[in-house]
Amino acid sequence: MSDMQSTSGAVRLDGKAIAEQVRVELAAEVAEFKAAHPMFRPKLVALQVGERSDSSVYIRQKAKACKEIGVEFEHVQLDNSIQQAELDARVDSINNDPAIHGLLVQLPLPAHLSTRHVVQSIRAEKDVDGFHAENIGWLSKRDGSPYFHPCTPLGCIELLKRYNIAIAGKRAVVIGRSDIVGAPVAMMLTKLDATVTLCHSRTANIEELVRDADILVVAIGQPEFVRADWVKPGAAVVDVGMNAMDDATKKAGFRWVGDVHPGAAAHAGFLTPVPGGVGPMTVAMLLRNVVASAKRHYAAASTVRIVPSVLNLADPVPSDIVIAQAQASALKPIAQLGAELNLAPRELEPHGRHAAKVTLDVLDRLDGIRNGHYVVVTGISPTPLGEGKSTVTVGLAQALYAHLGCAAFACVRQPSQGPTFGIKGGAAGGGYSQVAPMTAMNLHLTGDIHAISAANNLVAAAVDARRFHEATQTDAQLMARLCPPKRGMSQFAAPMLRRLQRLGINKTRPEDLDADEVARFVRLDIDPERIVWRRVLDTNDRFLREITIGEASTERGMSRRTGFDIAVASEIMAVLALTTSLADMRQRLARMVVAMSRAGEPITCDDIGVTGALTVLMKDALSPTLMQTLEGSPVFVHAGPFANIAHGNSSIVADKIALKLVGVPAEPGFVVTEAGFGADIGFEKFINIKCRASGLVPDVAVIVATVRALKMHGGGPDVVPGKPLADEYTRENLELLERGFANLRRHIENVNKMGLAAIVAINAFATDTQAELELVRALARDAGAYDAIPTHLWAKGGAGAVELAQAVARCCADKSGAEGFRFLYDDNLSIKEKIEAIAKQVYRAASVSYSEEAERKIEQFAANGWSSMPICMAKTQYSFSADPALKGAPEGFDLPIRDIRASLGAGFIYPLCGAMQTLPGLPTRPCFYDIDIDEDTGDIVGLF
């Protein structure tokens, strides 16, 4: 040190000056790191129980020191009467907050609280005091590396280093064996290759040992315990003691003395003053620990750990459920997967061992983090042969993750139990490209669809109940029951106040309404012929498609015809998929139209007062469910709206969270999300509805096709369930394949029309010939595809899609995918103009015709101000036209619009092209015949 000071021969180990220098260095380090990493925000929390004045002084000193170096400081002061359980909960909350990098509990604690328990409750990686048993344990090991060294011992070592005092090979004596200073500093000196003797008050030959010490650290808490003549000439003496000794000459009545007699300065080579020696260094080292912790947390949060699970491939490929059960032991606990993604414990809500809800808090924490690459998987027009979009979605994510070493997420819809027990089966992918556990995914999972059913049916019950009560009560009776007196005073509920505002009645007390205002307020005047809200269930039941309700005598003859839909057809499902936050979901639920009044006015959920209850029922469903693929890559399963009457995509919040989580690494990862049905339906709606609502822009689209499905579009024979496939599908037929390619060409053109590159994934089957695969590849490239690649994901998992994954990565890196991204139509176009843009530009219709009902509603919707919403065409998925029998790429046809409806909550208008079935029925031989349980193992069998 250039400014060393000497007193009576000993060099003063100036802790105050060194501490100030450390703070200056830390301030520069923090500022430099923040400049390079704007999201870096180091934070320390000090937790204090009670109001001891000395503790408060120490905390204010730490707060000031933190502010000086750019560290955020929070003082949490708790009442002296707090009980252990409540204090534990506060500590746990801080432990699990990723924005907090250090926690210290100001000691002493009140006698009724366990200091040891509280100190050990702090997570070792946030224990910036260095007191946790894990940190001390690692310190004691020769090759151990604790998260933190205790601050005072670290300050002692730092003083020795700053004054270039040699430690290795020297004899060091430490007096005092406390867990806070003596024992840790002895271990630290030992690690620095000193020969250490640890003494205490009962050490017999302590004077003799001290006289031989080159380095002496004293922390015994006894004033002037070490006499001056004990100190070896030239020794380095670190006096940790701070003892108050009576001194009438001092204003305070005492003076501070150390554990070493001040006369030692005549013998020692180096000596710390008291005060001004070790004390300032303790706070400086605390700051150093906080900064180190924040940088360590930042580094960990800036990577996604890629930990693939090994696939054990079998040939021939077994059934999906046999594969799933064989891989069950390789699945990661969901907490491990969350940790690999840097999810904080409080952001993960486990539902069993292999699924968890991920809270939307992640979006707030990662606000400002760039997004990863956004890949949408779509397909050709579906056929009964199946194209395997879900399999490709999952397998592509597996290939990116397990074989290219990229952070990768798959985002898929939650399947309905209707198809699971009906005819289609589940939607977890297939073969060795599956979401796991597939049984959980295809059954109840985390109960989101049940929540939707409950919410939907609550609305239905509320609508019919309100109609009944209005028909059987006077205005005064309705008013009295809607606003019953409480403690002698009537008042409006929150939704009632909102209804009053919509009615233009600016009054807040029931008694202030006149008779006309009361009538307008209490009478929704629901037209029973124009109730559009139907009940739902998650089972295929054809006999509930059309029913009559209200047949009991208690309903006083107020029966009406209605029906059930499948749960995933509920508008609430579409709301869930398109919402961006809890507040946004609440607003969407509020504006859902349930009926029309006799005067033709729309009646919403908020009008019937059910908005808050719906939000409560849907609160947990808002969080996406984290699962994994068979190869250990993360998957979000969330929402499952119909792809014909709704938009057929998984949720916006799932995509957004996934994009942030994979956007953290230096090389951003990939989110692979699936759009339902063919590109004319699911992809078009993904672009014009989902991306409009989310603000997200995809990088590339993957179109899934199969040789045999293209042959069907080329004129191949119909497929009959239970009968073997015709030879046209199992033998080489290049002519039929080339004719059917017209369907894929149209989809490639439509993707390019939206400004995106299209990569064709040819989902290969064993019956496909090399010539057929090469033909599709060549034709796709000629049609404008970025690339076209055969895949074998079903039989090989991610290994069967490596070339596809490389093409996707290459396309994203080329920046050639989304530079010209555009919506198909502008918001300000009329409803008809938007419909015709889709019909003529995507479907290639020559004209659009409208029924009288559709014409009437278009006028009504325009008058209501609903024209700005996007269009969600409700059309058969099997053809570009409204006729499912027209395969291939028909054009020049008329697209008939028989009706048009509005989903104000979801935020779109959906025209109906032909009859749409919203509640499937069970076939002659449903899937449930094969589903059972093994009574010995408890394993589910026969589920695909």
PDB file of N, CA and C in Angstrom, residues 54-114:
ATOM      1  N   ASP A  54     -29.811  -0.572  18.064  1.00  0.00           N
ATOM      2  CA  ASP A  54     -28.493  -0.898  17.511  1.00  0.00           C
ATOM      3  C   ASP A  54     -28.621  -1.665  16.197  1.00  0.00           C
ATOM      4  N   SER A  55     -29.614  -2.563  16.114  1.00  0.00           N
ATOM      5  CA  SER A  55     -29.841  -3.302  14.873  1.00  0.00           C
ATOM      6  C   SER A  55     -30.268  -2.356  13.758  1.00  0.00           C
ATOM      7  N   SER A  56     -31.109  -1.404  14.103  1.00  0.00           N
ATOM      8  CA  SER A  56     -31.568  -0.439  13.102  1.00  0.00           C
ATOM      9  C   SER A  56     -30.414   0.394  12.566  1.00  0.00           C
ATOM     10  N   VAL A  57     -29.468   0.735  13.435  1.00  0.00           N
ATOM     11  CA  VAL A  57     -28.287   1.493  12.998  1.00  0.00           C
ATOM     12  C   VAL A  57     -27.479   0.670  12.003  1.00  0.00           C
ATOM     13  N   TYR A  58     -27.240  -0.590  12.335  1.00  0.00           N
ATOM     14  CA  TYR A  58     -26.472  -1.454  11.443  1.00  0.00           C
ATOM     15  C   TYR A  58     -27.160  -1.576  10.078  1.00  0.00           C
ATOM     16  N   ILE A  59     -28.484  -1.697  10.087  1.00  0.00           N
ATOM     17  CA  ILE A  59     -29.218  -1.853   8.830  1.00  0.00           C
ATOM     18  C   ILE A  59     -29.130  -0.590   7.992  1.00  0.00           C
ATOM     19  N   ARG A  60     -29.221   0.574   8.644  1.00  0.00           N
ATOM     20  CA  ARG A  60     -29.092   1.825   7.889  1.00  0.00           C
ATOM     21  C   ARG A  60     -27.705   1.944   7.265  1.00  0.00           C
ATOM     22  N   GLN A  61     -26.693   1.472   7.968  1.00  0.00           N
ATOM     23  CA  GLN A  61     -25.338   1.497   7.409  1.00  0.00           C
ATOM     24  C   GLN A  61     -25.256   0.607   6.159  1.00  0.00           C
ATOM     25  N   LYS A  62     -25.862  -0.549   6.244  1.00  0.00           N
ATOM     26  CA  LYS A  62     -25.833  -1.456   5.101  1.00  0.00           C
ATOM     27  C   LYS A  62     -26.634  -0.897   3.930  1.00  0.00           C
ATOM     28  N   ALA A  63     -27.762  -0.263   4.229  1.00  0.00           N
ATOM     29  CA  ALA A  63     -28.573   0.339   3.172  1.00  0.00           C
ATOM     30  C   ALA A  63     -27.779   1.431   2.450  1.00  0.00           C
ATOM     31  N   LYS A  64     -27.084   2.260   3.225  1.00  0.00           N
ATOM     32  CA  LYS A  64     -26.281   3.333   2.629  1.00  0.00           C
ATOM     33  C   LYS A  64     -25.163   2.756   1.764  1.00  0.00           C
ATOM     34  N   ALA A  65     -24.509   1.719   2.273  1.00  0.00           N
ATOM     35  CA  ALA A  65     -23.405   1.109   1.530  1.00  0.00           C
ATOM     36  C   ALA A  65     -23.907   0.499   0.218  1.00  0.00           C
ATOM     37  N   CYS A  66     -25.067  -0.147   0.268  1.00  0.00           N
ATOM     38  CA  CYS A  66     -25.633  -0.732  -0.955  1.00  0.00           C
ATOM     39  C   CYS A  66     -25.928   0.351  -1.989  1.00  0.00           C
ATOM     40  N   LYS A  67     -26.520   1.430  -1.553  1.00  0.00           N
ATOM     41  CA  LYS A  67     -26.856   2.509  -2.470  1.00  0.00           C
ATOM     42  C   LYS A  67     -25.609   3.066  -3.143  1.00  0.00           C
ATOM     43  N   GLU A  68     -24.509   3.156  -2.395  1.00  0.00           N
ATOM     44  CA  GLU A  68     -23.268   3.716  -2.935  1.00  0.00           C
ATOM     45  C   GLU A  68     -22.713   2.893  -4.089  1.00  0.00           C
ATOM     46  N   ILE A  69     -22.929   1.584  -4.068  1.00  0.00           N
ATOM     47  CA  ILE A  69     -22.333   0.752  -5.112  1.00  0.00           C
ATOM     48  C   ILE A  69     -23.347   0.292  -6.160  1.00  0.00           C
ATOM     49  N   GLY A  70     -24.604   0.746  -6.049  1.00  0.00           N
ATOM     50  CA  GLY A  70     -25.596   0.402  -7.057  1.00  0.00           C
ATOM     51  C   GLY A  70     -26.350  -0.878  -6.801  1.00  0.00           C
ATOM     52  N   VAL A  71     -26.440  -1.281  -5.535  1.00  0.00           N
ATOM     53  CA  VAL A  71     -27.192  -2.475  -5.155  1.00  0.00           C
ATOM     54  C   VAL A  71     -28.508  -2.046  -4.517  1.00  0.00           C
ATOM     55  N   GLU A  72     -29.608  -2.621  -4.988  1.00  0.00           N
ATOM     56  CA  GLU A  72     -30.910  -2.323  -4.408  1.00  0.00           C
ATOM     57  C   GLU A  72     -30.986  -2.952  -3.016  1.00  0.00           C
ATOM     58  N   PHE A  73     -31.555  -2.213  -2.074  1.00  0.00           N
ATOM     59  CA  PHE A  73     -31.641  -2.691  -0.686  1.00  0.00           C
ATOM     60  C   PHE A  73     -33.087  -2.598  -0.225  1.00  0.00           C
ATOM     61  N   GLU A  74     -33.547  -3.647   0.439  1.00  0.00           N
ATOM     62  CA  GLU A  74     -34.893  -3.641   1.004  1.00  0.00           C
ATOM     63  C   GLU A  74     -34.815  -4.048   2.467  1.00  0.00           C
ATOM     64  N   HIS A  75     -35.413  -3.224   3.311  1.00  0.00           N
ATOM     65  CA  HIS A  75     -35.456  -3.505   4.747  1.00  0.00           C
ATOM     66  C   HIS A  75     -36.848  -4.036   5.079  1.00  0.00           C
ATOM     67  N   VAL A  76     -36.928  -5.287   5.496  1.00  0.00           N
ATOM     68  CA  VAL A  76     -38.194  -5.898   5.901  1.00  0.00           C
ATOM     69  C   VAL A  76     -38.215  -5.946   7.418  1.00  0.00           C
ATOM     70  N   GLN A  77     -39.040  -5.107   8.007  1.00  0.00           N
ATOM     71  CA  GLN A  77     -39.114  -5.045   9.472  1.00  0.00           C
ATOM     72  C   GLN A  77     -40.399  -5.706   9.932  1.00  0.00           C
ATOM     73  N   LEU A  78     -40.271  -6.688  10.817  1.00  0.00           N
ATOM     74  CA  LEU A  78     -41.397  -7.466  11.299  1.00  0.00           C
ATOM     75  C   LEU A  78     -41.639  -7.195  12.774  1.00  0.00           C
ATOM     76  N   ASP A  79     -42.875  -7.393  13.176  1.00  0.00           N
ATOM     77  CA  ASP A  79     -43.232  -7.135  14.567  1.00  0.00           C
ATOM     78  C   ASP A  79     -42.528  -8.118  15.496  1.00  0.00           C
ATOM     79  N   ASN A  80     -42.201  -7.630  16.677  1.00  0.00           N
ATOM     80  CA  ASN A  80     -41.467  -8.425  17.663  1.00  0.00           C
ATOM     81  C   ASN A  80     -42.236  -9.675  18.090  1.00  0.00           C
ATOM     82  N   SER A  81     -43.554  -9.670  17.881  1.00  0.00           N
ATOM     83  CA  SER A  81     -44.385 -10.791  18.331  1.00  0.00           C
ATOM     84  C   SER A  81     -44.575 -11.853  17.254  1.00  0.00           C
ATOM     85  N   ILE A  82     -43.936 -11.691  16.127  1.00  0.00           N
ATOM     86  CA  ILE A  82     -44.134 -12.644  15.034  1.00  0.00           C
ATOM     87  C   ILE A  82     -43.772 -14.055  15.496  1.00  0.00           C
ATOM     88  N   GLN A  83     -44.565 -15.027  15.024  1.00  0.00           N
ATOM     89  CA  GLN A  83     -44.321 -16.412  15.412  1.00  0.00           C
ATOM     90  C   GLN A  83     -43.425 -17.112  14.384  1.00  0.00           C
ATOM     91  N   GLN A  84     -42.875 -18.251  14.816  1.00  0.00           N
ATOM     92  CA  GLN A  84     -41.880 -18.941  13.998  1.00  0.00           C
ATOM     93  C   GLN A  84     -42.422 -19.305  12.614  1.00  0.00           C
ATOM     94  N   ALA A  85     -43.644 -19.805  12.556  1.00  0.00           N
ATOM     95  CA  ALA A  85     -44.198 -20.243  11.274  1.00  0.00           C
ATOM     96  C   ALA A  85     -44.340 -19.078  10.301  1.00  0.00           C
ATOM     97  N   GLU A  86     -44.787 -17.937  10.806  1.00  0.00           N
ATOM     98  CA  GLU A  86     -44.948 -16.773   9.935  1.00  0.00           C
ATOM     99  C   GLU A  86     -43.596 -16.248   9.471  1.00  0.00           C
ATOM    100  N   LEU A  87     -42.623 -16.242  10.377  1.00  0.00           N
ATOM    101  CA  LEU A  87     -41.275 -15.821   9.990  1.00  0.00           C
ATOM    102  C   LEU A  87     -40.693 -16.777   8.952  1.00  0.00           C
ATOM    103  N   ASP A  88     -40.926 -18.073   9.141  1.00  0.00           N
ATOM    104  CA  ASP A  88     -40.455 -19.060   8.164  1.00  0.00           C
ATOM    105  C   ASP A  88     -41.061 -18.791   6.793  1.00  0.00           C
ATOM    106  N   ALA A  89     -42.332 -18.411   6.778  1.00  0.00           N
ATOM    107  CA  ALA A  89     -43.003 -18.138   5.502  1.00  0.00           C
ATOM    108  C   ALA A  89     -42.394 -16.926   4.809  1.00  0.00           C
ATOM    109  N   ARG A  90     -42.032 -15.907   5.589  1.00  0.00           N
ATOM    110  CA  ARG A  90     -41.405 -14.720   4.996  1.00  0.00           C
ATOM    111  C   ARG A  90     -40.029 -15.066   4.431  1.00  0.00           C
ATOM    112  N   VAL A  91     -39.273 -15.843   5.178  1.00  0.00           N
ATOM    113  CA  VAL A  91     -37.954 -16.256   4.697  1.00  0.00           C
ATOM    114  C   VAL A  91     -38.097 -17.090   3.426  1.00  0.00           C
ATOM    115  N   ASP A  92     -39.080 -17.984   3.432  1.00  0.00           N
ATOM    116  CA  ASP A  92     -39.286 -18.839   2.265  1.00  0.00           C
ATOM    117  C   ASP A  92     -39.659 -18.020   1.036  1.00  0.00           C
ATOM    118  N   SER A  93     -40.468 -16.994   1.242  1.00  0.00           N
ATOM    119  CA  SER A  93     -40.862 -16.131   0.130  1.00  0.00           C
ATOM    120  C   SER A  93     -39.650 -15.428  -0.477  1.00  0.00           C
ATOM    121  N   ILE A  94     -38.762 -14.947   0.378  1.00  0.00           N
ATOM    122  CA  ILE A  94     -37.544 -14.282  -0.112  1.00  0.00           C
ATOM    123  C   ILE A  94     -36.616 -15.289  -0.774  1.00  0.00           C
ATOM    124  N   ASN A  95     -36.510 -16.469  -0.179  1.00  0.00           N
ATOM    125  CA  ASN A  95     -35.695 -17.539  -0.780  1.00  0.00           C
ATOM    126  C   ASN A  95     -36.097 -17.814  -2.220  1.00  0.00           C
ATOM    127  N   ASN A  96     -37.414 -17.779  -2.466  1.00  0.00           N
ATOM    128  CA  ASN A  96     -37.936 -18.180  -3.761  1.00  0.00           C
ATOM    129  C   ASN A  96     -38.133 -17.024  -4.730  1.00  0.00           C
ATOM    130  N   ASP A  97     -37.690 -15.845  -4.340  1.00  0.00           N
ATOM    131  CA  ASP A  97     -37.820 -14.679  -5.221  1.00  0.00           C
ATOM    132  C   ASP A  97     -36.546 -14.536  -6.038  1.00  0.00           C
ATOM    133  N   PRO A  98     -36.603 -14.783  -7.352  1.00  0.00           N
ATOM    134  CA  PRO A  98     -35.378 -14.728  -8.165  1.00  0.00           C
ATOM    135  C   PRO A  98     -34.791 -13.328  -8.289  1.00  0.00           C
ATOM    136  N   ALA A  99     -35.555 -12.306  -7.920  1.00  0.00           N
ATOM    137  CA  ALA A  99     -35.041 -10.939  -8.011  1.00  0.00           C
ATOM    138  C   ALA A  99     -34.182 -10.572  -6.807  1.00  0.00           C
ATOM    139  N   ILE A 100     -34.153 -11.429  -5.780  1.00  0.00           N
ATOM    140  CA  ILE A 100     -33.371 -11.163  -4.565  1.00  0.00           C
ATOM    141  C   ILE A 100     -32.163 -12.076  -4.555  1.00  0.00           C
ATOM    142  N   HIS A 101     -30.988 -11.489  -4.362  1.00  0.00           N
ATOM    143  CA  HIS A 101     -29.743 -12.259  -4.465  1.00  0.00           C
ATOM    144  C   HIS A 101     -29.053 -12.465  -3.126  1.00  0.00           C
ATOM    145  N   GLY A 102     -29.489 -11.768  -2.118  1.00  0.00           N
ATOM    146  CA  GLY A 102     -28.900 -11.941  -0.804  1.00  0.00           C
ATOM    147  C   GLY A 102     -29.917 -11.659   0.277  1.00  0.00           C
ATOM    148  N   LEU A 103     -29.883 -12.472   1.336  1.00  0.00           N
ATOM    149  CA  LEU A 103     -30.776 -12.298   2.477  1.00  0.00           C
ATOM    150  C   LEU A 103     -29.967 -12.397   3.744  1.00  0.00           C
ATOM    151  N   LEU A 104     -30.097 -11.384   4.595  1.00  0.00           N
ATOM    152  CA  LEU A 104     -29.482 -11.480   5.906  1.00  0.00           C
ATOM    153  C   LEU A 104     -30.544 -11.224   6.961  1.00  0.00           C
ATOM    154  N   VAL A 105     -30.469 -11.974   8.019  1.00  0.00           N
ATOM    155  CA  VAL A 105     -31.373 -11.795   9.159  1.00  0.00           C
ATOM    156  C   VAL A 105     -30.591 -11.091  10.252  1.00  0.00           C
ATOM    157  N   GLN A 106     -31.076  -9.914  10.622  1.00  0.00           N
ATOM    158  CA  GLN A 106     -30.363  -9.123  11.631  1.00  0.00           C
ATOM    159  C   GLN A 106     -30.517  -9.786  13.002  1.00  0.00           C
ATOM    160  N   LEU A 107     -29.386 -10.118  13.598  1.00  0.00           N
ATOM    161  CA  LEU A 107     -29.374 -10.737  14.914  1.00  0.00           C
ATOM    162  C   LEU A 107     -29.073  -9.683  15.981  1.00  0.00           C
ATOM    163  N   PRO A 108     -29.514  -9.912  17.218  1.00  0.00           N
ATOM    164  CA  PRO A 108     -30.197 -11.107  17.733  1.00  0.00           C
ATOM    165  C   PRO A 108     -31.692 -11.089  17.429  1.00  0.00           C
ATOM    166  N   LEU A 109     -32.290 -12.286  17.471  1.00  0.00           N
ATOM    167  CA  LEU A 109     -33.728 -12.440  17.344  1.00  0.00           C
ATOM    168  C   LEU A 109     -34.348 -12.513  18.738  1.00  0.00           C
ATOM    169  N   PRO A 110     -35.648 -12.228  18.857  1.00  0.00           N
ATOM    170  CA  PRO A 110     -36.328 -12.405  20.151  1.00  0.00           C
ATOM    171  C   PRO A 110     -36.186 -13.838  20.648  1.00  0.00           C
ATOM    172  N   ALA A 111     -36.257 -14.003  21.940  1.00  0.00           N
ATOM    173  CA  ALA A 111     -35.976 -15.301  22.563  1.00  0.00           C
ATOM    174  C   ALA A 111     -36.922 -16.406  22.116  1.00  0.00           C
ATOM    175  N   HIS A 112     -38.150 -16.052  21.718  1.00  0.00           N
ATOM    176  CA  HIS A 112     -39.110 -17.093  21.348  1.00  0.00           C
ATOM    177  C   HIS A 112     -38.872 -17.635  19.938  1.00  0.00           C
ATOM    178  N   LEU A 113     -37.916 -17.063  19.217  1.00  0.00           N
ATOM    179  CA  LEU A 113     -37.591 -17.535  17.872  1.00  0.00           C
ATOM    180  C   LEU A 113     -36.257 -18.254  17.884  1.00  0.00           C
ATOM    181  N   SER A 114     -36.139 -19.272  17.052  1.00  0.00           N
ATOM    182  CA  SER A 114     -34.912 -20.059  16.973  1.00  0.00           C
ATOM    183  C   SER A 114     -33.952 -19.444  15.963  1.00  0.00           C
TER     184      SER A 114
END
